[in-house]
Every structure is written in C-alpha cells, then in structure tokens.
Short mmCIF file of C-alpha atoms in Angstrom, two decimals:
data_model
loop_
_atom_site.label_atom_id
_atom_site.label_comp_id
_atom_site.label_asym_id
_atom_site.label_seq_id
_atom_site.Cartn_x
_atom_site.Cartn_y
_atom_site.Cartn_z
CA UNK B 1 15.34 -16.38 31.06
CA UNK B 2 16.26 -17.58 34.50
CA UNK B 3 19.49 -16.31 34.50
CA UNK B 4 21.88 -18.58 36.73
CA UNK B 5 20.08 -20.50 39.57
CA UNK B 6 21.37 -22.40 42.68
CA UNK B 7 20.61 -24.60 45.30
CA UNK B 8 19.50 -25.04 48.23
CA UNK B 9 19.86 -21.51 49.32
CA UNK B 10 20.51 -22.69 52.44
CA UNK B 11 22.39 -25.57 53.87
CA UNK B 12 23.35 -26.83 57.18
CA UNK B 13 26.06 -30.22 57.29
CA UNK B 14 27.59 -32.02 60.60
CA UNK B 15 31.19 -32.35 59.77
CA UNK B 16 32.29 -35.29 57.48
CA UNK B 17 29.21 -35.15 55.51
CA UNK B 18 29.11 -34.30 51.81
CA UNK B 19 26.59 -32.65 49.48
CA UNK B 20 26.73 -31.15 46.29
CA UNK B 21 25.58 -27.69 45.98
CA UNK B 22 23.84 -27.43 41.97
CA UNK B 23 24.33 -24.18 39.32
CA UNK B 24 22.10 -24.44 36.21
CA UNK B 25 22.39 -21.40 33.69
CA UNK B 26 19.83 -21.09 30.68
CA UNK B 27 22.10 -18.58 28.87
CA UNK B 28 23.78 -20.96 26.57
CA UNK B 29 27.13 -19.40 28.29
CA UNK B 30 30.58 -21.63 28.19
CA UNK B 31 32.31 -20.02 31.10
CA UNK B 32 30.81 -20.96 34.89
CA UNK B 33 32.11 -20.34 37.90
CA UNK B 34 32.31 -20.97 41.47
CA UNK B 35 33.16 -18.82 44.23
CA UNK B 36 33.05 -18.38 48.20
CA UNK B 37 32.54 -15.26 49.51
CA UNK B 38 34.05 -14.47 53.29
CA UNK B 39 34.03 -11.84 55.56
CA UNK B 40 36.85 -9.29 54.88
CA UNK B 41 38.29 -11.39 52.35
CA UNK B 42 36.05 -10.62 49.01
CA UNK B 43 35.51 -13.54 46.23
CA UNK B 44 37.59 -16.45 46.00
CA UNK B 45 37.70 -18.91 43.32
CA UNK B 46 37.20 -22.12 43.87
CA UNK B 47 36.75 -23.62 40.20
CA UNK B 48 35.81 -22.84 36.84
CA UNK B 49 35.04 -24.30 33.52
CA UNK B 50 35.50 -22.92 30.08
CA UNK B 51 33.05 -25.65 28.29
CA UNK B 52 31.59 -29.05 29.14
CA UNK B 53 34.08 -31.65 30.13
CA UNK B 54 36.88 -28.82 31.00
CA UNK B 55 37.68 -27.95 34.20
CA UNK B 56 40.28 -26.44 36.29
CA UNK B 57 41.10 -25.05 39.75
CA UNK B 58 41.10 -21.65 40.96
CA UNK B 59 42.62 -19.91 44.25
CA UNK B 60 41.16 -22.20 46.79
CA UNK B 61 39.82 -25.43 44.86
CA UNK B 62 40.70 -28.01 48.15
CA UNK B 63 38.39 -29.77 49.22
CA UNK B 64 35.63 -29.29 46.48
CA UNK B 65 35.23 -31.06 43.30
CA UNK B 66 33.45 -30.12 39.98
CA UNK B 67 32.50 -31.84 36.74
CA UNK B 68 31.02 -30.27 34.05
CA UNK B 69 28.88 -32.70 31.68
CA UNK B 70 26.36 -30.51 29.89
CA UNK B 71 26.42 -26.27 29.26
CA UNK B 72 23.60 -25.68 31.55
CA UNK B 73 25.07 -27.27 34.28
CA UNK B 74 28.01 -27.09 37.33
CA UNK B 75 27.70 -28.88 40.10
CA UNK B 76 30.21 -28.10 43.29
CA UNK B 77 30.64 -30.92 45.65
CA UNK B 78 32.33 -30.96 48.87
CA UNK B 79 33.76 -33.91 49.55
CA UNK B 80 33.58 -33.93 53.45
CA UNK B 81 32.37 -30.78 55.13
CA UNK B 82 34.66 -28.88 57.14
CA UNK B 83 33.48 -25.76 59.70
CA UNK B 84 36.14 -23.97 57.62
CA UNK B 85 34.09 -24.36 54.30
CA UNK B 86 31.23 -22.69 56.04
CA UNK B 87 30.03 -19.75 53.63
CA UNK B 88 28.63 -17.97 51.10
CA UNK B 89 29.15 -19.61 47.47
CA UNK B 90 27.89 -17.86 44.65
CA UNK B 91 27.87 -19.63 41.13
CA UNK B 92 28.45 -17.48 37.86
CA UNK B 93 28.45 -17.52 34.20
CA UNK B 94 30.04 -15.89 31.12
CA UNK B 95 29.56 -15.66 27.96
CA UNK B 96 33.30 -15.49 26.58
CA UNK B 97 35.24 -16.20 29.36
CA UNK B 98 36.17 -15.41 33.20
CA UNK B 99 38.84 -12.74 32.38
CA UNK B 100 37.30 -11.06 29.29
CA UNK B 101 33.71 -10.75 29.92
CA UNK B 102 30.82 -9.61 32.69
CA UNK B 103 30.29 -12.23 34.77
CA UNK B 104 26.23 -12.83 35.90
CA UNK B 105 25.85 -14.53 39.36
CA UNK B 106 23.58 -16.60 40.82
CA UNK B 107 21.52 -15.81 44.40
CA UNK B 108 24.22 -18.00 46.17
CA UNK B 109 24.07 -20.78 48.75
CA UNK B 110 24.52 -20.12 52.61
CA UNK B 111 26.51 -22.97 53.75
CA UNK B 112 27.21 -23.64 57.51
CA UNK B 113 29.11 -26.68 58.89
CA UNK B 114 28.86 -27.65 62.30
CA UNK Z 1 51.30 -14.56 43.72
CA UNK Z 2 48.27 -12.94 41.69
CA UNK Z 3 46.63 -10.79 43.99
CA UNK Z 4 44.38 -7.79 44.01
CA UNK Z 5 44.42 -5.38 46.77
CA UNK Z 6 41.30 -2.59 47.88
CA UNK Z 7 41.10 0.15 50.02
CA UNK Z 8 39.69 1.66 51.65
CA UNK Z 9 37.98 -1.32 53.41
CA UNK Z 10 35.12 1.37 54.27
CA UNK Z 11 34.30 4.42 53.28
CA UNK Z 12 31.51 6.89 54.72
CA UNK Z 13 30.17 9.80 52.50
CA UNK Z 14 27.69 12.50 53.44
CA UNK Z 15 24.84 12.70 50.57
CA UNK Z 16 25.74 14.44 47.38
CA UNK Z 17 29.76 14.03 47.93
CA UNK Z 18 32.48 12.09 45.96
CA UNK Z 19 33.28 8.48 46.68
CA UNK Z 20 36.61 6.95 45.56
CA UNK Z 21 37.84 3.21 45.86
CA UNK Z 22 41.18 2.09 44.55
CA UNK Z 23 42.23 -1.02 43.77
CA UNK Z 24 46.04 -2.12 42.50
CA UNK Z 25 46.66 -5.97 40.97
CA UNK Z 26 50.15 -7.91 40.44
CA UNK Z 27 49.82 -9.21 37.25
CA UNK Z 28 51.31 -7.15 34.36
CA UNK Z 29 49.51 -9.05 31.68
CA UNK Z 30 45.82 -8.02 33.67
CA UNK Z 31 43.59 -6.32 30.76
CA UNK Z 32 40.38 -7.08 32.07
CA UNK Z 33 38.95 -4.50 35.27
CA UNK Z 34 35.39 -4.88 36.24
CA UNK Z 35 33.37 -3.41 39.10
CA UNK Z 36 30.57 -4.71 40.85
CA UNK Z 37 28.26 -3.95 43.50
CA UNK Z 38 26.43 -6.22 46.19
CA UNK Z 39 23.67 -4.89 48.10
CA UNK Z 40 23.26 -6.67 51.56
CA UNK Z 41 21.91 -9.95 51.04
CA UNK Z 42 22.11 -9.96 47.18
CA UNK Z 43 24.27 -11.18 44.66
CA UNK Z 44 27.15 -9.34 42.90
CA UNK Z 45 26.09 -7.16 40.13
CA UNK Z 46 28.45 -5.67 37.50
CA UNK Z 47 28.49 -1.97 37.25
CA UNK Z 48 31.07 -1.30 35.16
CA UNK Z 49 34.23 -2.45 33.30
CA UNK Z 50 37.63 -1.31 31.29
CA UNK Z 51 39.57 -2.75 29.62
CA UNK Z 52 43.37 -2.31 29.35
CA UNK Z 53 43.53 -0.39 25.79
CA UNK Z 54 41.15 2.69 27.53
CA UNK Z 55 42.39 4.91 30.26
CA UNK Z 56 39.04 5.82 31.75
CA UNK Z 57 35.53 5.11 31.27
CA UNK Z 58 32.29 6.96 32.45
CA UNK Z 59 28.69 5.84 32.74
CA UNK Z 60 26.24 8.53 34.35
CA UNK Z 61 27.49 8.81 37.80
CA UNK Z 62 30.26 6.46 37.99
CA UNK Z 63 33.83 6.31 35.71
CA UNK Z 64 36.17 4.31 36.56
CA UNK Z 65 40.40 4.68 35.51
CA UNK Z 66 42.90 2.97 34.62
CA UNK Z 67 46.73 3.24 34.88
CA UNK Z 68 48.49 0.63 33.44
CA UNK Z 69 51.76 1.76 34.67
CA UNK Z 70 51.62 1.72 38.27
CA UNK Z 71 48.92 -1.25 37.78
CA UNK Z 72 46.13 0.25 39.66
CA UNK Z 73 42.41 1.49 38.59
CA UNK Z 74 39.71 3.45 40.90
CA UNK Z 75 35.70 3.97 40.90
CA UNK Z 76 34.62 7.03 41.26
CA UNK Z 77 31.20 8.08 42.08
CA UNK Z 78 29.82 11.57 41.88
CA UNK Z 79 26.71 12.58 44.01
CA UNK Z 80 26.26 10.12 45.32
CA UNK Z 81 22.75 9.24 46.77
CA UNK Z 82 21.58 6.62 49.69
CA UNK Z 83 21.34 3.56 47.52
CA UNK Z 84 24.96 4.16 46.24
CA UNK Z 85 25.17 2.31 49.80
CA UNK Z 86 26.51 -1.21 48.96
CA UNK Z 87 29.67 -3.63 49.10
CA UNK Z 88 31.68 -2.74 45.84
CA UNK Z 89 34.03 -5.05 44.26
CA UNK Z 90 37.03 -4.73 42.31
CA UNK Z 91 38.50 -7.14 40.08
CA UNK Z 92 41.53 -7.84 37.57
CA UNK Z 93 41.81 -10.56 35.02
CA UNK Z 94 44.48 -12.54 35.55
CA UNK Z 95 46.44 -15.86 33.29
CA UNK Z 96 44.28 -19.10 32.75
CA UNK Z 97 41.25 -16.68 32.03
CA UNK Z 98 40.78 -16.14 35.77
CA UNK Z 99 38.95 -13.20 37.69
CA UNK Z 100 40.14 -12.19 41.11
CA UNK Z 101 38.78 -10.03 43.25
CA UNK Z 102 40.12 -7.25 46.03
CA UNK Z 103 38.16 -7.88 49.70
CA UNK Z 104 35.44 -5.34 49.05
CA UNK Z 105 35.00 -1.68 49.97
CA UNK Z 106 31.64 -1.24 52.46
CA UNK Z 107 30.09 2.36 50.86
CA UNK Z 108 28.02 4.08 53.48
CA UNK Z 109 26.27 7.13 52.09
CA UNK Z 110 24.99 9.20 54.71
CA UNK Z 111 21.84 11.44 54.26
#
C-alpha cells in the first residue's frame, strides 16, 4: 500500500493563478482531509469529506474548493492564489471518520505564492 | 468558538528527564484526543490516542490523561531520549466529525 500520496510536493504560483493540488489514498478509507499547516499556528482545516460526493468546510475553507467523485480521490483547488495561502498542506485519511479515528497523512505540498 | 489551546509552545529537556505538554479544548461534547508527532520535514504521525470513557492511557514511554472535567488532557514522556526531539500535536474532536488541533509544542531533548 501507498498509503496517502500528494502532489506536486512543491509548488510555486504568481498571484491570481490557480492549480489544484491532488490526494489519492489506496486504503479504501471514507474520511479525507485537507489541512494547512503554519508557523505557530498548528493544523487548520480547510475541508473534509466523509464519502464520495459529500463535502463540507472546515476552519478556514475560503478560497479553496473540493469535490470528491471517487474514494481514492480529493482534489484541493485554489481558486486564485493569494501570498496568504502560501504553505504547507498536508492531505489525510480515515478510516471511520475525522473525530473518531487515527488520521494517516500524506508527505504534504509546499506551496508558495508570489 | 471550538478551539484547542497548547503549551508550552517549547519545551527543552536534558536526556533521560520527564517531558509534559498540556493541551485544554472548548467543546464539552470532545471524546476523541489524539497525539501526534512531526519530525522536521515529515508528515504528522499519530502516537497515541484516548478516548473520553478512559482517564489515562500508557504505551511504553508515553501515557497520555484525560480530565473531562476541567476539559484538558497532557502527554507525558518518561526518559526521554534524542529522537523524542520533534513537533508534537494535540488534538480534540469536535461536532460535524471534525479534528482540531492546538499550535504544536517544539520538544528539544538535550543530550
């Protein structure tokens, strides 16, 4: 098993632009995740999903959008890139759910916006 | 508004000492309180968890507890040894089947 993958690992964007930063997970899990992680300020929660075609927002979901069409799969797409989204964003996964069960992260994405 | 607070924000141990991080959260109806730990560069890893019916749990070197009451829970780790150096989380389940996390706690163990 791969566990939970992202990409890129790295990413640089010009202001305005958009891109859509991918999550795959090969653990059949319904729960996935995404978070930011800033200096001083721990993990934030951006979205999450408790099954395909279910979303919802978390503590800090403007900005981004998510879909979530198959298991595997959770795509987070910023819509246009602000210096203030610049950051770490990890992706994660669950078997049960967000607030019941161990969550398994992915290697994250550095993300800087000029 | 659901929040989860941490100190200390660092914390430097000599080799072999105790560490202790404490973490309190706001919501009442929290029964989920994992732990993890991220090594520089890495991602999270959990470490261990308890749940609201428990009042402490232990694993080898670590325990963590848990008091409901005054809605707060702490890590503790015993002898602790150089690559006990790491960012530690704490976290609290929260309504909508949400995790949130307190700011981190930077471990330096000294040797």
């Amino acid at each position: 098993n791969a566990g939970v993958t992202q990409t890129p690992k790295f990413q640089v964007l010009k202001t305005g632009q958009s891109m859509t930063l991918q999550c795959a997970q090969d653990m059949n899990h319904e729960y996935m995740s995404w978070y930011r992680q800033d200096p001083g300020m721990g993990l934030r929660l951006i979205h999450y999903s408790v099954g395909a075609g279910i979303t919802d927002q978390g503590e800090v979901p403007n900005g981004y959008n998510v879909s979530r069409s198959t298991t595997e799969d959770f795509p987070l797409r910023l819509l246009s890139a602000a210096p203030s989204q610049t950051s770490v964003y990890f992706c994660a996964s669950s078997s049960s759910g967000g607030g019941t069960d161990t969550q398994y992260f992915g290697p994250g994405t550095r993300l800087t916006v000029l | 508004g659901e929040n989860v607070e941490q100190h200390p924000s660092t914390l430097s141990v000599q080799e072999g000492d105790s560490a202790v991080i404490k973490c309190t959260y706001s919501d009442s109806a929290s029964n989920y309180f994992p732990w993890y730990k991220q090594e520089l560069g890495k991602r999270p890893q959990l470490i261990i968890d308890i749940r609201s019916n428990v009042g402490e749990k232990k694993d080898q070197r670590i325990a963590v507890t848990l008091n409901k009451t005054a809605k707060h829970f702490s890590l503790h780790i015993t002898e602790t040894q150089p690559e006990d150096s790491a960012v530690y989380f704490c976290a609290a389940s929260m309504r909508g089947n949400k995790l949130v996390f307190g700011a981190g706690t930077i471990l330096r163990v000294k040797s």
